[in-house]
Coordinates of C-alpha atoms and ligand atoms in Angstrom, one line a residue:
X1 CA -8.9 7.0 20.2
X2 CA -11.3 10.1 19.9
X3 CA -12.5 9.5 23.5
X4 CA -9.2 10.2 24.8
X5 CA -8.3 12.9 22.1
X6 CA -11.3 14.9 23.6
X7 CA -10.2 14.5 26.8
X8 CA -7.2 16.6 26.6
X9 CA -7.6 20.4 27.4
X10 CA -7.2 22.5 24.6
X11 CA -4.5 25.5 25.7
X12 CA -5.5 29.1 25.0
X13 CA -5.3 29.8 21.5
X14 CA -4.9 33.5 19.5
X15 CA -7.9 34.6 17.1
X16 CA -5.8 32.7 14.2
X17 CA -6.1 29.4 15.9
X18 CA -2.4 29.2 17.5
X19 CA -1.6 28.6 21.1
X20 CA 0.1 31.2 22.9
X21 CA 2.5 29.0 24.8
X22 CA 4.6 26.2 22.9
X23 CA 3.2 23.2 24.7
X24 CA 5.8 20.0 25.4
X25 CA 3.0 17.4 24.2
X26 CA 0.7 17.2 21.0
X27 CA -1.8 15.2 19.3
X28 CA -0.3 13.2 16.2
X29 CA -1.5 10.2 14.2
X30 CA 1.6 7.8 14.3
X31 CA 2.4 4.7 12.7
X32 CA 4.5 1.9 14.6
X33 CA 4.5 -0.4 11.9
X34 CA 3.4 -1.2 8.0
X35 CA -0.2 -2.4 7.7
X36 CA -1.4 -1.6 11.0
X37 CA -2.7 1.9 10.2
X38 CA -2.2 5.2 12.8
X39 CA -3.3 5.1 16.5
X40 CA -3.9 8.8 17.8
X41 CA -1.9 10.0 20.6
X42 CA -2.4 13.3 22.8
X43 CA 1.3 12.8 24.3
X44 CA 3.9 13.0 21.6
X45 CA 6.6 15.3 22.4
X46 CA 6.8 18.9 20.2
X47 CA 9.9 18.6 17.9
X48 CA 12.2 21.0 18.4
X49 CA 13.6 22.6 14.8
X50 CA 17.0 22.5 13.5
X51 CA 18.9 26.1 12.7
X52 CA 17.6 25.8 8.8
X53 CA 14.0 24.9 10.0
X54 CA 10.8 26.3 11.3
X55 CA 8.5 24.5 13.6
X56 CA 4.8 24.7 12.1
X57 CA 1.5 24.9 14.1
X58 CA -0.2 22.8 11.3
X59 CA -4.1 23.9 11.3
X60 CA -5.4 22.0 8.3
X61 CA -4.1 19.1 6.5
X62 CA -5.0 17.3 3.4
X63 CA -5.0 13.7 3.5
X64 CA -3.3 12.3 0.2
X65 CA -3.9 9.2 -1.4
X66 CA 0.7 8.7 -1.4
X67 CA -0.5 8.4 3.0
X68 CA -1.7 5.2 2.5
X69 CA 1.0 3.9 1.0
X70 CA 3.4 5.3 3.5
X71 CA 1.2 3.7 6.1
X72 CA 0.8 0.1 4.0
X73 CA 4.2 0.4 3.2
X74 CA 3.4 -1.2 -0.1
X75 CA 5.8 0.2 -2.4
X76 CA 9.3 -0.5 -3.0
X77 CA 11.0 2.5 -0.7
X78 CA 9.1 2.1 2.5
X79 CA 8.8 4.7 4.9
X80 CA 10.7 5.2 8.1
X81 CA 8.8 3.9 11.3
X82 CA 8.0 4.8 13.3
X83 CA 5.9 7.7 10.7
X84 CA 3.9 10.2 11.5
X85 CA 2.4 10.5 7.4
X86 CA 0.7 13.6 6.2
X87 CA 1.9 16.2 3.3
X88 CA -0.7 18.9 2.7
X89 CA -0.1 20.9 5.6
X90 CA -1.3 24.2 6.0
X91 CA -1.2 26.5 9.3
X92 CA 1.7 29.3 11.3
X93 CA 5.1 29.2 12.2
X94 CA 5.7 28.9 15.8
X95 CA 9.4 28.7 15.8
X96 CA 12.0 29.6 13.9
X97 CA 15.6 28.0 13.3
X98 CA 18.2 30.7 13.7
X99 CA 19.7 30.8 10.6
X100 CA 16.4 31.4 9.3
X101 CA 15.9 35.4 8.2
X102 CA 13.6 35.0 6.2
X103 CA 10.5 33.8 8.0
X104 CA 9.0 34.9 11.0
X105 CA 6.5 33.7 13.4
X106 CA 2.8 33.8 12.4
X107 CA 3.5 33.4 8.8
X108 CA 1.3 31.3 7.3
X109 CA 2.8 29.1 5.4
X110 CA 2.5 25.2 4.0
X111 CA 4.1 22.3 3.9
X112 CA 4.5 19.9 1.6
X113 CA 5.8 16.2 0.0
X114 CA 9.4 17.4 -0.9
X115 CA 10.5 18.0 2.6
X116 CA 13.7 19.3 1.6
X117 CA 16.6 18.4 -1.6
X118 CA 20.1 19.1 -1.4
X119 CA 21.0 21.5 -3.8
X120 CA 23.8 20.0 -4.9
X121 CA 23.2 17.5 -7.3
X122 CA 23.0 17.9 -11.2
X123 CA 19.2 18.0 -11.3
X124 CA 19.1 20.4 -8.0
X125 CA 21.5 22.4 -9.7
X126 CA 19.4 22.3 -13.1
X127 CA 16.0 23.0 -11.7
X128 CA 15.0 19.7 -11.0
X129 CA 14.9 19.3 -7.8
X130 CA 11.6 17.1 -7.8
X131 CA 14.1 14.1 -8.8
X132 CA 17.1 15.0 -6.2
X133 CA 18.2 11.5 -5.3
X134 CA 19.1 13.2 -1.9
X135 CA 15.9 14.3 -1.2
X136 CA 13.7 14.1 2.2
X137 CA 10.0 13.4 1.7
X138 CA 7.3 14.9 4.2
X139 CA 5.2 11.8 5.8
X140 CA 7.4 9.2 5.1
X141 CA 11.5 9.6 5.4
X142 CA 10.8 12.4 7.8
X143 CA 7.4 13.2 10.4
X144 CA 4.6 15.0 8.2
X145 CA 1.5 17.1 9.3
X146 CA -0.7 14.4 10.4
X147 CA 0.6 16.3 13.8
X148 CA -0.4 19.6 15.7
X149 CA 3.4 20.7 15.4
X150 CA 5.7 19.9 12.8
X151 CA 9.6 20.6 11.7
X152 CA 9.8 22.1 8.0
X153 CA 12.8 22.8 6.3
X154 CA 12.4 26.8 5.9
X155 CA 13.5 27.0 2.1
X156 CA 10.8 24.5 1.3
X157 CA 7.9 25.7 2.9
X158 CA 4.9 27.6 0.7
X159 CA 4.0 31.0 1.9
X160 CA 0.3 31.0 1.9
X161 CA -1.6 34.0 0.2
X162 CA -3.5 36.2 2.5
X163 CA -7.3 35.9 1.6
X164 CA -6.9 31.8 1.0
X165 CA -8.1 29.9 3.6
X166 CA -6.3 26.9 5.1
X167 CA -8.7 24.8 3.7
X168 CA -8.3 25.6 0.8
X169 CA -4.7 26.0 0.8
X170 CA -3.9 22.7 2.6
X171 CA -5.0 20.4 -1.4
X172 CA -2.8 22.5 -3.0
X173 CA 0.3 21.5 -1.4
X174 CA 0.3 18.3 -3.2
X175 CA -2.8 17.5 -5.3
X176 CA -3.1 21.1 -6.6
X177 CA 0.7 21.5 -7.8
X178 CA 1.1 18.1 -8.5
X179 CA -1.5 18.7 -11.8
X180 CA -0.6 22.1 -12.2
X181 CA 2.7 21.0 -13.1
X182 CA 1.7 18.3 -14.7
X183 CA -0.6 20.3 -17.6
X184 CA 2.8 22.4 -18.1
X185 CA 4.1 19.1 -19.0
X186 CA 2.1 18.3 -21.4
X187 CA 3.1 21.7 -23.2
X188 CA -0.1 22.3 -24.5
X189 CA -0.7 25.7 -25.4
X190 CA -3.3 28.2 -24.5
X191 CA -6.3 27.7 -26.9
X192 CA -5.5 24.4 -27.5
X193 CA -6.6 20.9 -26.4
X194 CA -5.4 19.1 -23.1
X195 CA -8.0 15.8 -22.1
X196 CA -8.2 15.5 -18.4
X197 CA -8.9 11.7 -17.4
X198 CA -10.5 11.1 -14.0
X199 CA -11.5 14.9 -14.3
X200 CA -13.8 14.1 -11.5
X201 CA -12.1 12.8 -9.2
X202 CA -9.9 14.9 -6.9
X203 CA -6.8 15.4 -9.1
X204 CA -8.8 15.8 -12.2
X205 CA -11.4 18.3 -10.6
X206 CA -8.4 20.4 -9.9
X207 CA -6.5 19.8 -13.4
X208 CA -10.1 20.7 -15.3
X209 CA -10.0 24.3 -13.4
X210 CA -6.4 24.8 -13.9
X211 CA -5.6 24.5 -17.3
X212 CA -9.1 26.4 -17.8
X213 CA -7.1 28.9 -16.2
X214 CA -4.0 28.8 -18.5
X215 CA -5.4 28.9 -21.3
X216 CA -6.3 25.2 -22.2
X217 CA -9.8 23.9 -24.4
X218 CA -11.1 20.7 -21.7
X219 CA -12.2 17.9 -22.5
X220 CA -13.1 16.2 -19.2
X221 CA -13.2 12.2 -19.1
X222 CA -15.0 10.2 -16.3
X223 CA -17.8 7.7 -15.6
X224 CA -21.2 9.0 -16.8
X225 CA -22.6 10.7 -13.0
X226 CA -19.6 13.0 -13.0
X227 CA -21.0 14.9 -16.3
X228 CA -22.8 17.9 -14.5
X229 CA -19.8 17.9 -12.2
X230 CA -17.3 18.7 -15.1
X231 CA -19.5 21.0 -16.9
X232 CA -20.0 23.0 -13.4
X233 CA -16.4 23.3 -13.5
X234 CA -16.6 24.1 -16.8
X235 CA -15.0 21.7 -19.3
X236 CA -15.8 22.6 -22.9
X237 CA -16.5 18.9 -23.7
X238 CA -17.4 15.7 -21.9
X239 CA -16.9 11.9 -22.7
X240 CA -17.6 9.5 -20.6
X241 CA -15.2 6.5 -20.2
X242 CA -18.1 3.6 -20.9
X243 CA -17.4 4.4 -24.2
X244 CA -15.6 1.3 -26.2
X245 CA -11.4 2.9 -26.7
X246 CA -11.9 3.5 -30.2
X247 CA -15.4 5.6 -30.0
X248 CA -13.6 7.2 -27.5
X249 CA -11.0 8.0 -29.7
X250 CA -13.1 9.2 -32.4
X251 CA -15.3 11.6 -30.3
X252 CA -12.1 12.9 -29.1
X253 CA -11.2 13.5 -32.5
X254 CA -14.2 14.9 -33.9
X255 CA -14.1 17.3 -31.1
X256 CA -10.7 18.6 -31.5
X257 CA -10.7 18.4 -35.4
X258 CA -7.5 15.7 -35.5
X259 CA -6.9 15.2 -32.0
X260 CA -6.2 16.2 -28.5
X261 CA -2.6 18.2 -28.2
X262 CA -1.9 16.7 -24.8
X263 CA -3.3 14.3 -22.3
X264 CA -2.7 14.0 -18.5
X265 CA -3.8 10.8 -16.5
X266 CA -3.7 10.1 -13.4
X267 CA -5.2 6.0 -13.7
X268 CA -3.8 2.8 -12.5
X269 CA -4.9 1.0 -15.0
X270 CA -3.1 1.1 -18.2
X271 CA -6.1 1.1 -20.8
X272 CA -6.6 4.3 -21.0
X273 CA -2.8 5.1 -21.6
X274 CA -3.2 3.2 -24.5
X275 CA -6.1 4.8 -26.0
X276 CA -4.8 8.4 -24.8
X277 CA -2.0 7.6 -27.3
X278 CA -4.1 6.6 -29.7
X279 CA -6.4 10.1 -29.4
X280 CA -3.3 12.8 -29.1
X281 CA -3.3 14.7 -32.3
X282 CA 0.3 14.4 -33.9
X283 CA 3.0 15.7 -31.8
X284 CA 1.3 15.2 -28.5
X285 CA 1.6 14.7 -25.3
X286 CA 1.0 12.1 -22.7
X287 CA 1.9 13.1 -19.3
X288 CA 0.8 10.0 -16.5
X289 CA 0.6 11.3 -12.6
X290 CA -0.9 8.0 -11.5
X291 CA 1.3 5.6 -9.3
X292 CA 0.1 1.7 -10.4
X293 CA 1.9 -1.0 -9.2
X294 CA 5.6 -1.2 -9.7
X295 CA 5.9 -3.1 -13.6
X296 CA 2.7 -1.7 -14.8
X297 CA 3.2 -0.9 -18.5
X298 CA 1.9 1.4 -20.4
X299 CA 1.3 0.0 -24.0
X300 CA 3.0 2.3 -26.6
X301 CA 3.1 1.9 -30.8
X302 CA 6.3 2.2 -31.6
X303 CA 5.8 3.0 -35.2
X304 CA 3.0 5.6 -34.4
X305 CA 5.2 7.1 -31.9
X306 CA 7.7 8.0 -34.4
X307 CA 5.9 8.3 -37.0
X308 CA 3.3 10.9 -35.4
X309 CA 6.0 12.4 -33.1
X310 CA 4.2 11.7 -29.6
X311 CA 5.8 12.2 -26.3
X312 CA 4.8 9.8 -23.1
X313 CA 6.1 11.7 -20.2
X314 CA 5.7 11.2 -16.5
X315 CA 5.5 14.3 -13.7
X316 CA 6.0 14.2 -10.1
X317 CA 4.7 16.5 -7.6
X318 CA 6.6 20.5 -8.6
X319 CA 9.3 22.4 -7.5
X320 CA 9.0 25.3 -5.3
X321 CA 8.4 27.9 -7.7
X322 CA 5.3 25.8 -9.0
X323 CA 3.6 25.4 -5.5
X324 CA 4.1 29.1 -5.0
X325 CA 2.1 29.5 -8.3
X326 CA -0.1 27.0 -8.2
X327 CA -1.5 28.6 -4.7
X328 CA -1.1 31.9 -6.6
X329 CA -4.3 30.7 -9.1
X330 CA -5.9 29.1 -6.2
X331 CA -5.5 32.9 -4.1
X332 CA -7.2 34.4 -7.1
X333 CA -10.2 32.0 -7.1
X334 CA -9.1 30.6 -10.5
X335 CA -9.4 27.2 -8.8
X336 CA -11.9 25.9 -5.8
X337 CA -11.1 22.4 -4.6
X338 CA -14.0 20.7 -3.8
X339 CA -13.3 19.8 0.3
X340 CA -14.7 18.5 3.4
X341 CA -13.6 19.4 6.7
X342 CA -13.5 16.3 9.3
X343 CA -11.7 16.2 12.8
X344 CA -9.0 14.3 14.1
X345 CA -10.8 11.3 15.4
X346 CA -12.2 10.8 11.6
X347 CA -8.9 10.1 9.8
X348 CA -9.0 6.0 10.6
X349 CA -12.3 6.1 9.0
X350 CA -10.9 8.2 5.8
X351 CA -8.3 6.3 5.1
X352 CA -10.5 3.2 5.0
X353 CA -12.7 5.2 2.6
X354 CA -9.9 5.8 0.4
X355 CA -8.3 2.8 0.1
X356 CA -11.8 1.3 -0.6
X357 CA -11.8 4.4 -4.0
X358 CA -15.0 6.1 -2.1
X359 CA -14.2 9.5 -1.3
X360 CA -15.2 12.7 -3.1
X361 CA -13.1 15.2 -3.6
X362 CA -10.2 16.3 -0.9
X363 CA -11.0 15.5 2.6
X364 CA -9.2 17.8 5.1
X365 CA -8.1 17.0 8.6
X366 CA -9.0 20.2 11.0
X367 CA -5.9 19.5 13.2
X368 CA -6.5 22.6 15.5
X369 CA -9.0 21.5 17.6
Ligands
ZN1 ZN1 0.2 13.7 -2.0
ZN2 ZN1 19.8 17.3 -5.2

């Protein structure tokens, strides 16, 4: 309850935001069971870290559309519970585990959805460690940074460029690397064609602005009031998705002589997966971020497939060496994520907005006041 929140006395804080003395209680939004969204507490005890960890004064955190579900608890792998949900979480270390040489206190750093993996399984041991079956996931198998203080595993965290503000580093943690990966995926190289669905929405606005910067032609696809949007973040073309599929298709095509090279889509629906397929030039690529319900199919031509070579792909979050880059392009000024800063006492009220599809862009907690 905000009322309450205010009430507690802020301790003495540095000129970066941190307190000088690790207090033994702290603000979080917890959840004690599915369905029942968070209640705000001022008097959650400080976790201590374990010797591979750091303990993070979290400053800023995004709030990620994957929360909801951890707090509904309406996918198949619930989260633990109690949770305390939150992925995008930018701010200082406070603490540091000591087997930890590598990071001191007052780095900035972030933390984000893959908590930790165990770097022994084939895919760890491949690169993949965005599918590590052993893995711990930030906000939902273990506490996230919808807290002033959290635990990070201290190979995981994301040392945050000096010059990008928490801000604007906090929507990178997830939504930034999550489409940053995702255009590699598609394999679309630079000059050619990559069609960003939802490009106005906050994935897309993102995706538009990064695979401008590597390289990629944009065509930016979203309802007709997002047009000046996308051209401000300058995608080459526009179509919006009130278009019939198959004059989508053919704008798409007249615009990219043959065809789109890749396409990344981030939709519930499965529509537009079907008429993505239908505008990838030959040889293309589909790559879906979106999370629909469990059984939702997308609808695929098996002959045209083959016959056309296409590739329908799916991409989770990155690996550590693509959040480093992906906040790389953001420290450059190569990407600018659309944000609004709200308080604690605001998140019931986001949350509500999301699930109901109404927000704009990334809304960011300010979790040091
Ligand atoms: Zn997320
Ligand atoms: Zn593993």
């Amino acid at each position: 309850m905000p009322a309450k929140l205010e009430s507690v006395i802020a301790p003495s804080r540095d000129e970066s935001g941190v307190p000088k003395s690790l207090p033994k209680t702290q603000r979080v939004a917890i959840a004690t069971s599915h369905g029942a969204g968070v209640e705000l507490k001022s008097d959650h005890p400080v976790p201590t870290p374990g010797p591979n960890d750091v303990l993070v004064h979290i400053i800023r955190t995004g709030v990620c559309h994957t929360d909801l579900h951890a707090l509904d608890g309406d996918w198949e792998v619930k989260s633990k519970l109690p949770v305390i949900a939150g992925h995008e979480g930018a701010g200082v270390v406070v603490k540091v585990g000591e087997n930890v040489d590598f990071l001191q206190e007052g780095d900035r750093v972030g933390v984000k959805w893959l908590q930790s993996t165990c770097g022994q399984c084939e895919f760890c041991l491949d690169g993949k460690e965005t599918v590590c079956s052993n893995q711990q996931r930030t906000g939902f198998s273990c506490d996230g940074t919808f807290q002033e203080y959290a635990v990070a595993s201290a190979a995981h965290v994301i040392p945050i460029p000096e010059g990008l503000s928490n801000d604007q580093a906090a929507p990178i943690l997830c939504a930034g690397v999550t489409v940053y990966k995702g255009l590699k995926e598609t394999e679309v190289k630079p000059g050619q064609w990559v069609v960003v669905s939802g490009a106005g929405g906050g994935l897309g606005h993102l995706a538009v602005q990064y695979a401008r910067a590597m390289g990629m032609r944009v065509i930016a696809i979203d309802h007709p009031s997002k047009e000046s949007f996308c051209s401000k973040l300058k995608a080459e073309a526009f179509v919006p998705f009130t278009l019939k599929p198959d004059e989508l298709t053919q704008k798409i095509k007249s615009i990219t002589n043959g065809g789109a090279h890749g396409a990344l889509l981030a939709v519930a629906s499965p529509e537009p997966y079907a008429t993505a397929l239908t505008y990838l030039r030959s040889w293309g690529t589909l790559v879906t971020l979106g999370l629909p319900k469990r059984g939702s199919q997308i609808p695929v031509d098996i002959f045209d497939t083959v016959m056309r070579r296409l590739t329908v792909r799916g991409s989770i979050v990155g690996d550590r060496k693509d959040a480093r880059e992906a906040m790389e392009f953001a420290a450059r000024g190569d990407v600018k994520v659309e944000v609004e800063v709200v308080g604690w006492e605001n998140l019931k009220e986001v949350l509500g907005k999301m699930k109901e599809g109404k927000l704009q862009g990334r809304v960011v907690l300010d979790t040091s006041k």
